[in-house]
PDB file of C-alpha atoms in Angstrom:
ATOM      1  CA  UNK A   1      17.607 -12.971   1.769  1.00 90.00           C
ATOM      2  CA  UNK A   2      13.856 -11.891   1.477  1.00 94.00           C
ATOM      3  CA  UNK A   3      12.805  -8.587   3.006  1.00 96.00           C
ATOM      4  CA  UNK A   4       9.445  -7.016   2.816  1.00 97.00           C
ATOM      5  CA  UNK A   5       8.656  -3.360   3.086  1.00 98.00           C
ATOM      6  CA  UNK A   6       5.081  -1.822   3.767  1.00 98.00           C
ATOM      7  CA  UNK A   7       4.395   1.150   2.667  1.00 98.00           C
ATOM      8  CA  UNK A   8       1.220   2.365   3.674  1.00 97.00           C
ATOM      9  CA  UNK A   9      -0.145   6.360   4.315  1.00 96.00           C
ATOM     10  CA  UNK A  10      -3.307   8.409   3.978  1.00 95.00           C
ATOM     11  CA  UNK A  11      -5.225   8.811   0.702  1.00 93.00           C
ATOM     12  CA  UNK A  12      -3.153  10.984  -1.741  1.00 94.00           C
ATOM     13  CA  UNK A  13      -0.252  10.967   0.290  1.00 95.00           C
ATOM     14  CA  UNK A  14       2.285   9.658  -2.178  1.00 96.00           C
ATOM     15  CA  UNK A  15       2.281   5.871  -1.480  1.00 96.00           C
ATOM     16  CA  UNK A  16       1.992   4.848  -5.338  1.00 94.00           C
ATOM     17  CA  UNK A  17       4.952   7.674  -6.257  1.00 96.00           C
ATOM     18  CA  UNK A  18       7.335   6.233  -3.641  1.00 98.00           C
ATOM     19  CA  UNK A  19       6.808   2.507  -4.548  1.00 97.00           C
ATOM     20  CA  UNK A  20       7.141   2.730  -8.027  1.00 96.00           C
ATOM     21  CA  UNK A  21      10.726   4.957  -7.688  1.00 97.00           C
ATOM     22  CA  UNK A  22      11.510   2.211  -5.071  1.00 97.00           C
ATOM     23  CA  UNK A  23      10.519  -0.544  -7.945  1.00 94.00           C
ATOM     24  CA  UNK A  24      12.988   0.833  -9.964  1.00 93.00           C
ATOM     25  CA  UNK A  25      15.641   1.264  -7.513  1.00 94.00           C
ATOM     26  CA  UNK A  26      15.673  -1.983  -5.743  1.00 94.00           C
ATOM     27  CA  UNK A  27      17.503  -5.887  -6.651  1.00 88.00           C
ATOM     28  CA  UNK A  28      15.096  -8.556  -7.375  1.00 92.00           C
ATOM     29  CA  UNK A  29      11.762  -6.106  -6.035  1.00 94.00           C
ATOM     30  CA  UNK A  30       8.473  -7.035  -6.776  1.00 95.00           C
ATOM     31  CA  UNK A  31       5.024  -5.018  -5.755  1.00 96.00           C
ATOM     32  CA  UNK A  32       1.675  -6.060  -3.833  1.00 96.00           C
ATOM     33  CA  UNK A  33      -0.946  -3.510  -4.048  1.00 96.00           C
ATOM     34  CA  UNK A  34      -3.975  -3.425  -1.701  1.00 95.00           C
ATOM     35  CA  UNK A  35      -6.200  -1.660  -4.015  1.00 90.00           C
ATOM     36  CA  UNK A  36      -6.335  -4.787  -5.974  1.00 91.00           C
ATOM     37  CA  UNK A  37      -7.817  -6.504  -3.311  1.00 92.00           C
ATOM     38  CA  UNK A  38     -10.762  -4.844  -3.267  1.00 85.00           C
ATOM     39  CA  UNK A  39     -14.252  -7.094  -3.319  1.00 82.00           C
ATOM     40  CA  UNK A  40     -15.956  -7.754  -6.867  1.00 63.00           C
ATOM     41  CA  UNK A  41     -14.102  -6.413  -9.374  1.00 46.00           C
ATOM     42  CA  UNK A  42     -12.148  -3.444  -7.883  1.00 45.00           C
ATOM     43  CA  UNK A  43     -12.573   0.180  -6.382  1.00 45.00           C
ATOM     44  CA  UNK A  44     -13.018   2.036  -9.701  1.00 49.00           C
ATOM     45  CA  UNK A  45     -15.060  -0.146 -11.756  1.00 48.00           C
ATOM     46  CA  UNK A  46     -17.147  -1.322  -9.000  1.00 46.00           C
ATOM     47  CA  UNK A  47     -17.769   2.485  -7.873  1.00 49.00           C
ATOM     48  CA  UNK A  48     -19.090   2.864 -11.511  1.00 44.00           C
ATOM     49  CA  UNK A  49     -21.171   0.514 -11.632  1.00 42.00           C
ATOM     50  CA  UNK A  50     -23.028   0.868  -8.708  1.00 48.00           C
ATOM     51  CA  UNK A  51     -23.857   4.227  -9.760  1.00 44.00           C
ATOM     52  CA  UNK A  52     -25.170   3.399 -12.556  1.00 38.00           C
ATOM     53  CA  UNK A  53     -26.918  -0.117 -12.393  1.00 41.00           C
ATOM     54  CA  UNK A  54     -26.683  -0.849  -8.874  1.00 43.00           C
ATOM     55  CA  UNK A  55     -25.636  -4.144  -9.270  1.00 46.00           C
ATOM     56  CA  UNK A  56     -25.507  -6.394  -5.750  1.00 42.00           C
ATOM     57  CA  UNK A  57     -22.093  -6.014  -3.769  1.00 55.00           C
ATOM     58  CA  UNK A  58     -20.200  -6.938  -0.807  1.00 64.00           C
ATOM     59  CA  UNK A  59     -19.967  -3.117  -0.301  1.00 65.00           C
ATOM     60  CA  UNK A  60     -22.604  -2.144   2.300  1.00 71.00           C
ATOM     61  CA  UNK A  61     -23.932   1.303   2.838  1.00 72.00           C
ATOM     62  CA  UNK A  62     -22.570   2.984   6.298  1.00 68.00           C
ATOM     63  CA  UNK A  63     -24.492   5.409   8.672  1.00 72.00           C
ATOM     64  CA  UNK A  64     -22.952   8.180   6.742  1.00 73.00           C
ATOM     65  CA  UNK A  65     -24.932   7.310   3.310  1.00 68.00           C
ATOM     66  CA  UNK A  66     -21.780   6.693   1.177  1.00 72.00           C
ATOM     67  CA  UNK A  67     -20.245   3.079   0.341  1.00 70.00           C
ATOM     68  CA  UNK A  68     -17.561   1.760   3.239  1.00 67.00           C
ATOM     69  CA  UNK A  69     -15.012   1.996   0.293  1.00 72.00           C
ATOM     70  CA  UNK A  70     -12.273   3.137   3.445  1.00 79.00           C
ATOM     71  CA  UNK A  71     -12.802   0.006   5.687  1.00 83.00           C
ATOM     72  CA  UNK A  72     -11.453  -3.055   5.992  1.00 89.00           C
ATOM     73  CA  UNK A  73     -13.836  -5.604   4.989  1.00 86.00           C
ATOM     74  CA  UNK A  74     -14.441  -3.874   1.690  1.00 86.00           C
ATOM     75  CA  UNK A  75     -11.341  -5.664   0.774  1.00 90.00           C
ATOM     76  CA  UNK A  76     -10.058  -9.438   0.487  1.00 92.00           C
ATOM     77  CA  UNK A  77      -7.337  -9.815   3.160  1.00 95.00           C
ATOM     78  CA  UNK A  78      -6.824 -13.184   2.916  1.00 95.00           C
ATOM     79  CA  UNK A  79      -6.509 -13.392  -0.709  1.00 95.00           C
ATOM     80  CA  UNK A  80      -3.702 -10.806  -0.531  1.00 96.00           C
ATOM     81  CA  UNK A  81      -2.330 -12.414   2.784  1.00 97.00           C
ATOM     82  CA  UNK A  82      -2.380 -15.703   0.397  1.00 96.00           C
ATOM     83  CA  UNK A  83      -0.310 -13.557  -2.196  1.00 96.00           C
ATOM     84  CA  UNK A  84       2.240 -12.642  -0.301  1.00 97.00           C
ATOM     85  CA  UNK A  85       2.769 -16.196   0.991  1.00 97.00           C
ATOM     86  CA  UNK A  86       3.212 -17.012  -2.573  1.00 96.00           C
ATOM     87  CA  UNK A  87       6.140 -14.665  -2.451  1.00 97.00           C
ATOM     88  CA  UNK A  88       7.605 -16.068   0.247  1.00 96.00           C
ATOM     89  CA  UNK A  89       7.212 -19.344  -0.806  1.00 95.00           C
ATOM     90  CA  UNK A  90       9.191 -18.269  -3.991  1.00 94.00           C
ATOM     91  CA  UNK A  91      10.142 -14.794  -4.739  1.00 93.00           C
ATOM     92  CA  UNK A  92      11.789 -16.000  -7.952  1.00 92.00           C
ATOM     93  CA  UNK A  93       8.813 -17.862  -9.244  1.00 91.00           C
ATOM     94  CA  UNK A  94       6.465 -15.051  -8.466  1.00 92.00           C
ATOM     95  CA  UNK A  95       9.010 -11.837  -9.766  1.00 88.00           C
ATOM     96  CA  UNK A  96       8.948 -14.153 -13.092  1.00 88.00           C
ATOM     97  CA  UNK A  97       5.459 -14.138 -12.893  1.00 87.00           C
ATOM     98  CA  UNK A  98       4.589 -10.889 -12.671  1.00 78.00           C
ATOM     99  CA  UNK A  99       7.548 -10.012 -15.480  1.00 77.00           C
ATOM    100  CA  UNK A 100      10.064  -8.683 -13.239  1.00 76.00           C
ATOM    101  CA  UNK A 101      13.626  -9.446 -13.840  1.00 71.00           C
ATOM    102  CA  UNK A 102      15.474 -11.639 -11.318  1.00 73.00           C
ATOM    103  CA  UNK A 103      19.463 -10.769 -11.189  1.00 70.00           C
ATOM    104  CA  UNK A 104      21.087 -14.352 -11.620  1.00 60.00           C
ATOM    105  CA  UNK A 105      23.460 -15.000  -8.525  1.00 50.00           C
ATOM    106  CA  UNK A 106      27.129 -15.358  -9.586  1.00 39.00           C
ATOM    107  CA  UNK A 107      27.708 -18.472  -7.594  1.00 39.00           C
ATOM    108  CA  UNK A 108      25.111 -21.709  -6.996  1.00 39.00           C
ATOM    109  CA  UNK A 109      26.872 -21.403  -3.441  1.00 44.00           C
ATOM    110  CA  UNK A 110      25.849 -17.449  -3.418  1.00 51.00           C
ATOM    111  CA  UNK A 111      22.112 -17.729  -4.354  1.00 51.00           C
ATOM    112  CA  UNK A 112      20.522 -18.036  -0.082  1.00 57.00           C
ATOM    113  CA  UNK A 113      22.638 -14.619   0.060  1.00 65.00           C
ATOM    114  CA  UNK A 114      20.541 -12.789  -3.297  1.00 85.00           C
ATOM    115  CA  UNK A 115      18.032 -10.202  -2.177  1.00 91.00           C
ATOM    116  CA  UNK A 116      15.062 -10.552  -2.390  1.00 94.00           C
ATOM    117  CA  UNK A 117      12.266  -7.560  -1.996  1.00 96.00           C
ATOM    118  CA  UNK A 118       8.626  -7.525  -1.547  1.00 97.00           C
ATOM    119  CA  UNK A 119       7.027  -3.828  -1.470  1.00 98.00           C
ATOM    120  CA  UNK A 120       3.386  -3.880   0.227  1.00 98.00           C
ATOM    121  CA  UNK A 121       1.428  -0.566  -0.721  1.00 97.00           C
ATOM    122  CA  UNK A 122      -1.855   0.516   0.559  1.00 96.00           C
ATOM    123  CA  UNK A 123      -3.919   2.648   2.290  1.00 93.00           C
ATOM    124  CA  UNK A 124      -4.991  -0.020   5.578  1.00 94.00           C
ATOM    125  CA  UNK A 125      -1.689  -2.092   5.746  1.00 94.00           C
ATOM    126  CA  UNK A 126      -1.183  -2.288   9.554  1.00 96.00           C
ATOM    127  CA  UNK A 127      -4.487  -2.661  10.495  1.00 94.00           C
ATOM    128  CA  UNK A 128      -4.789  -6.695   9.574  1.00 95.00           C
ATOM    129  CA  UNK A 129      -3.452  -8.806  12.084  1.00 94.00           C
ATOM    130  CA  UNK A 130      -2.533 -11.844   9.823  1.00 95.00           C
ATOM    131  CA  UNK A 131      -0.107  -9.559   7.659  1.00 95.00           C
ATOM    132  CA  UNK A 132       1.417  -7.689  10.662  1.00 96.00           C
ATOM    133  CA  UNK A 133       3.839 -10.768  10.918  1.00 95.00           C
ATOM    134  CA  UNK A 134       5.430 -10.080   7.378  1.00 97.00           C
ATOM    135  CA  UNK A 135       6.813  -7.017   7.286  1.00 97.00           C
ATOM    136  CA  UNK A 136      10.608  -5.819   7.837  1.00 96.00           C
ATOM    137  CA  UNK A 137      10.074  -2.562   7.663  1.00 96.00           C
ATOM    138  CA  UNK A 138       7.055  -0.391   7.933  1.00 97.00           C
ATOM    139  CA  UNK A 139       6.870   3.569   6.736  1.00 98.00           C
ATOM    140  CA  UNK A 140       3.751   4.889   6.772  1.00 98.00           C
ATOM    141  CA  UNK A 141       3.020   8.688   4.527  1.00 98.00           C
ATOM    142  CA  UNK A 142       0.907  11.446   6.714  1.00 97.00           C
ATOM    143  CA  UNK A 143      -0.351  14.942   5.636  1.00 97.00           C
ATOM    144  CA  UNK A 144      -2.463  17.293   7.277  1.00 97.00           C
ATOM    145  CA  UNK A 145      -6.087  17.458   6.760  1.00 98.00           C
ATOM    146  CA  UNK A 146      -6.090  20.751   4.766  1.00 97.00           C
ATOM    147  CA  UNK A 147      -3.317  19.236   2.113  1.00 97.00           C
ATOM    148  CA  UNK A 148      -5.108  15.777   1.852  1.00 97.00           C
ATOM    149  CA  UNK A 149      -8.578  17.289   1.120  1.00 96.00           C
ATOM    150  CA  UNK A 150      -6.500  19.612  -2.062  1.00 96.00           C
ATOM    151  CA  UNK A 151      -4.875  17.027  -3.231  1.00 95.00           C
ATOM    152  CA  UNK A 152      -8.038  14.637  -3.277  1.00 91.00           C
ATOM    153  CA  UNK A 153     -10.192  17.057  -4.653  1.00 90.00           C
ATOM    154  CA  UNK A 154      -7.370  18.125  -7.311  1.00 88.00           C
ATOM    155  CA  UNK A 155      -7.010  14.639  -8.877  1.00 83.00           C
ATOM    156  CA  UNK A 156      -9.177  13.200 -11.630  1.00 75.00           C
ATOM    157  CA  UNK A 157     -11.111   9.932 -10.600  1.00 68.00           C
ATOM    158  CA  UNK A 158     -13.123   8.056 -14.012  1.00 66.00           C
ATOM    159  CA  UNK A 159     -16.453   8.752 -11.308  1.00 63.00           C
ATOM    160  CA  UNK A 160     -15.572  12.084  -9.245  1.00 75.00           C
ATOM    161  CA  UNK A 161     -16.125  11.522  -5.685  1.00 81.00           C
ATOM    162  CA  UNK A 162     -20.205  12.155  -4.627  1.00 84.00           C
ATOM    163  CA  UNK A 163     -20.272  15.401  -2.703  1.00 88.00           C
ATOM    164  CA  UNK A 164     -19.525  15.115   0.919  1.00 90.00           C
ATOM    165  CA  UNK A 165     -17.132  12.169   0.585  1.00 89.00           C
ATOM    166  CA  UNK A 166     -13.961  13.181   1.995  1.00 93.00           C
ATOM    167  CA  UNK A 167     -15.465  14.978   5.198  1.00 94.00           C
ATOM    168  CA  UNK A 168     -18.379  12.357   5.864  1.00 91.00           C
ATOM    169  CA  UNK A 169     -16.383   9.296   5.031  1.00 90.00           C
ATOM    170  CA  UNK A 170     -12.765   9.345   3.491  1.00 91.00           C
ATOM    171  CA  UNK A 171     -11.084  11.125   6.520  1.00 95.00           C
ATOM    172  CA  UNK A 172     -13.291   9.709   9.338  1.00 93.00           C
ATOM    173  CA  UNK A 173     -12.159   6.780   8.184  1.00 92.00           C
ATOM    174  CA  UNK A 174      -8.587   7.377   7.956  1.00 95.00           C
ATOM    175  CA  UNK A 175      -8.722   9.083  11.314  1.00 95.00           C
ATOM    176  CA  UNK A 176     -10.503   6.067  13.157  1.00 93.00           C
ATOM    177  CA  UNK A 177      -7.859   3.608  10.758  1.00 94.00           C
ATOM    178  CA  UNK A 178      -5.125   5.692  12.042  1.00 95.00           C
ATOM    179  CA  UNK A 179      -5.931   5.372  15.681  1.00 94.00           C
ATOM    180  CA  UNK A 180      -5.776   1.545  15.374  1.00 93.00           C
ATOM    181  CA  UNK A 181      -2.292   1.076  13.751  1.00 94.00           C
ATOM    182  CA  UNK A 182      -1.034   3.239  16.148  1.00 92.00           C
ATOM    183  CA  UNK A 183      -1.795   0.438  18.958  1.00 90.00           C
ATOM    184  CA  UNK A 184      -0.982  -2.262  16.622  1.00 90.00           C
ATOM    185  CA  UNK A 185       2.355  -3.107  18.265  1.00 90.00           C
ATOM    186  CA  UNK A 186       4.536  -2.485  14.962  1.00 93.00           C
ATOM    187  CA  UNK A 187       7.517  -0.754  14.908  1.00 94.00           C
ATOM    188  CA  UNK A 188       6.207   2.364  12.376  1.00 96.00           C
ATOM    189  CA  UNK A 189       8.065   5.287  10.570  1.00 96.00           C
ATOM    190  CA  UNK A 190       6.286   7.668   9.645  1.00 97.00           C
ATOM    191  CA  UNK A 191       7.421  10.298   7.123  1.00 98.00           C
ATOM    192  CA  UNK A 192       6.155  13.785   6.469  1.00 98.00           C
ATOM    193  CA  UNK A 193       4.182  14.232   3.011  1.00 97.00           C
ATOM    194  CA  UNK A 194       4.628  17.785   2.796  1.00 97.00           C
ATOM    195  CA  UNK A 195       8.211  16.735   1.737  1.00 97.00           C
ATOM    196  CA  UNK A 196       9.061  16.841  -2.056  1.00 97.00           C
ATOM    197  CA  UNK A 197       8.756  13.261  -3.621  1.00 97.00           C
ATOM    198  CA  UNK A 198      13.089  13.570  -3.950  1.00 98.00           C
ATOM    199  CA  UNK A 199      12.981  14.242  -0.318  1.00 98.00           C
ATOM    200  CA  UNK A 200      10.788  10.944   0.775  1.00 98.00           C
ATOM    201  CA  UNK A 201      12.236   9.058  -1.618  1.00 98.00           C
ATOM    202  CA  UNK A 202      15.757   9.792  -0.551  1.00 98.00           C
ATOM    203  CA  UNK A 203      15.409   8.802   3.244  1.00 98.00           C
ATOM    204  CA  UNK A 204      13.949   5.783   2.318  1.00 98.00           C
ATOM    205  CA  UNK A 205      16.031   4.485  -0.470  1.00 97.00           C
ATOM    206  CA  UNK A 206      18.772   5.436   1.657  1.00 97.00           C
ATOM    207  CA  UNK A 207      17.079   3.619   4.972  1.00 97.00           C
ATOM    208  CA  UNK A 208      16.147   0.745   3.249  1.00 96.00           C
ATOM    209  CA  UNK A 209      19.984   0.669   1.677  1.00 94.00           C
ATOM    210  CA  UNK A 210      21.198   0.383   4.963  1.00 94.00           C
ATOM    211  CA  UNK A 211      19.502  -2.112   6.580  1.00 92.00           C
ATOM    212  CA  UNK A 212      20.147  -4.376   3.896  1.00 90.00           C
ATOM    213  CA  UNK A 213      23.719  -3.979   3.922  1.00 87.00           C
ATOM    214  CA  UNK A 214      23.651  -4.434   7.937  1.00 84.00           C
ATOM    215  CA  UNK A 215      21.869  -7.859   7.148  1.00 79.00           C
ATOM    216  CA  UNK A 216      24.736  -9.230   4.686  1.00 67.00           C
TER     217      UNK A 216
END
């Protein structure tokens, strides 16, 4: 059996904690993360760079003066749409892959009933048609305004956000983002970030542990 979870949520809101407990937890789980997908050669380095050199990107400039880091097109959907194909295509051949170890089945005749588990983490996960289609189950992290803007300005980036970011750009963005999956037509659950990390983790290890023993 192959079941894919997204788990998507607001900048800072605890998508990378919860996915990487989940890693741990789960049979036979492998990991797609969006922010690989981003254009050139990813979010940090390319952030870097531009400030420095200025180099010639596929990031343009937005009414607001910052780079459209937060959007859509500033990352390569189809590549990671292709990706997760490749999963589906063969979960065993792409856990190996990636150095994940795949629990043997007892039985030949018991390998179609083996779990299988793809976790999809990101920031803009429900607002790309194409990859809608994949996903079993869909939680999504929120927290307020006041709490995101802490926490953002509380971690430590390589380049520290350019003053202005977050109000000009980052939650705009996520507002306007927000708006969108909210009409996508997916079933969504979202869970409240204000929780502890054993409290989010809990109710979804403990969701996702039911479903798949309803599926068996």
């Amino acid at each position: 059996m192959k079941y894919i979870i997204g788990i998507g949520g607001v900048t800072n809101g605890g998508k990378t904690t919860l996915t990487n407990r989940l890693i741990k937890a789960l049979p036979n789980c492998c990991v797609v993360h969006q922010d690989d997908f981003f254009k050139m050669m990813g979010f940090a380095a390319v952030f870097y760079w531009s400030l420095l050199f200025q180099p010639p990107d596929q990031i343009a400039v937005g009414a607001d003066g910052f780079k459209q880091w937060d959007v859509i097109t500033a990352l390569d959907m189809e590549a990671m749409v292709n990706t997760i194909k490749g999963w589906i295509e063969n979960p065993i051949k792409f856990a190996r892959s990636h150095g994940i170890q795949v629990t043997p089945s007892i039985e030949m005749d018991d390998a179609e009933s083996q779990v299988h588990i793809l976790i999809v983490e990101g920031f803009l996960l429900y607002n790309y048609k194409p990859m809608l289609e994949f996903f079993d189950k869909s939680y999504y992290i929120a927290i307020p305004y006041e709490e995101c803007k802490r926490r953002r300005s509380t971690r430590q980036y390589t380049v520290p956000d350019p003053p202005g970011l977050f109000d000009a750009h980052v939650w705009p963005m996520y507002l306007r983002h927000r708006d969108a999956m909210e009409n996508c037509g997916l079933q969504i659950e979202y869970l409240n970030g204000l929780k502890t990390k054993d409290e989010i983790y809990n109710q979804v290890h403990e969701d996702i542990n039911n479903t798949l023993l309803n599926r068996l």
